[in-house]
Amino acid sequence: MEKPSYLKNSDDIKLFNELRNRVNQRIENISENRDIYIQIKAVILPLIYFTLYCIALFSAGRSWMYIGSFVLMGISLVLIYLNLIHEAAHNNIYKSKRLNSLLLHMFDLVGANSYIWKKRHIASHHAYPNVDGWDTDIEQSGLLLIIPWIKAKGVQRFQHRFFFLVYPLYLFNWMFIRDFRDFFDNERVILKTQGSIPLIEKVKMVSYKLFYFFYQIAVPVLFFKVSVGLALGAWFLQVIVASIFALFVLLPLHPLPDNAFPKLDAKNGLPFSWLRHQFEVTNDLRENNWFVRNVLGNFNFHVAHHLFPNYSYMYYNEITEEIEEFAKEHHLSYKRFPIFTALGKHVDLLRQNANNAYYILEE
């Protein structure tokens, strides 16, 4: 199938070149190499995760400490993703692509698959955000309907009433279903953008998954006398907490009623230029404080990431200032919401989609 193509607009190309020049000049005036702070995190965050794991093992006789350590592992897992995995996929941590790739394998050790996730993120989500059939981040599961112009069927008509039961299972779906389907189901979106997957990557995926479950569940049971129930329960809570925390950060950025979900025309063309598409489908969050910048990897400034993914999040504050000013000057659709407002809007999207009451901006 032919890949989607953005609307060609020479004026928008000039606009983006102007914005890019302003952003590049702003960053060049920052003499400090801020990426060193992410490189420090590349040591500290994995160390925290596996230190918590060791604490759990050696406190196996105290259930509350064992469970607490696994819950904190779930939180640190999300911080590793936000601060390290995501940036390594864009080669923004080290100058060496080899070092970035090496760090990316941390994802394999915590239950996901680095190979297929990078393909999803770069070749699918960044290439065609919010485009049905091409953006893996909005790929339909059957339970929840994200795309507004698709008719709700079956349980989707009640999704606004039970979504809070589904979202905590987000990472379970990722570990047990999504990765395997992307590797072995020829109908999946990822195969349309990437083609066939090498056999060695399939072997590595299964091997890493087995190793993950071995050290998370089997090692405590076999070598530290943890009961099967406690081992499974603590691991289950770890993944539940990680799922909720991850979606708390990720959901406000794209799937809101204020965002476009552009439809392809008969020739697989999109209604917007690349520049306007990023503004139409992406939100920023109003929150901008030390915690968001240094702990959550500046995911509050997501428009900057989609427009300038070659810069690390350590520069998004300045880049966003340029983007916001530029958007006002040229009447671009820049959107920024408080996080709880954005989360409420996402629930509104689920409700409107269930009732098929949402009007989507089309060509």
Coordinates of C-alpha atoms in Angstrom, one line a residue, residues 5 14 71 80 102 115 158 203 224 233 268 304 316 362:
S5 CA 1.6 12.0 1.5
K14 CA 8.9 28.7 3.9
V71 CA 5.5 -0.6 42.9
I80 CA 13.3 5.4 32.3
L102 CA 22.9 0.2 23.4
Y115 CA 13.4 -3.0 18.0
F158 CA -20.1 2.1 26.5
V203 CA 14.1 -14.7 18.3
F224 CA 14.5 -16.2 47.6
G233 CA 0.9 -10.0 42.9
N268 CA -3.7 8.5 0.2
A304 CA 8.5 21.0 20.1
Y316 CA 12.3 22.3 24.7
E362 CA -11.8 17.3 7.5

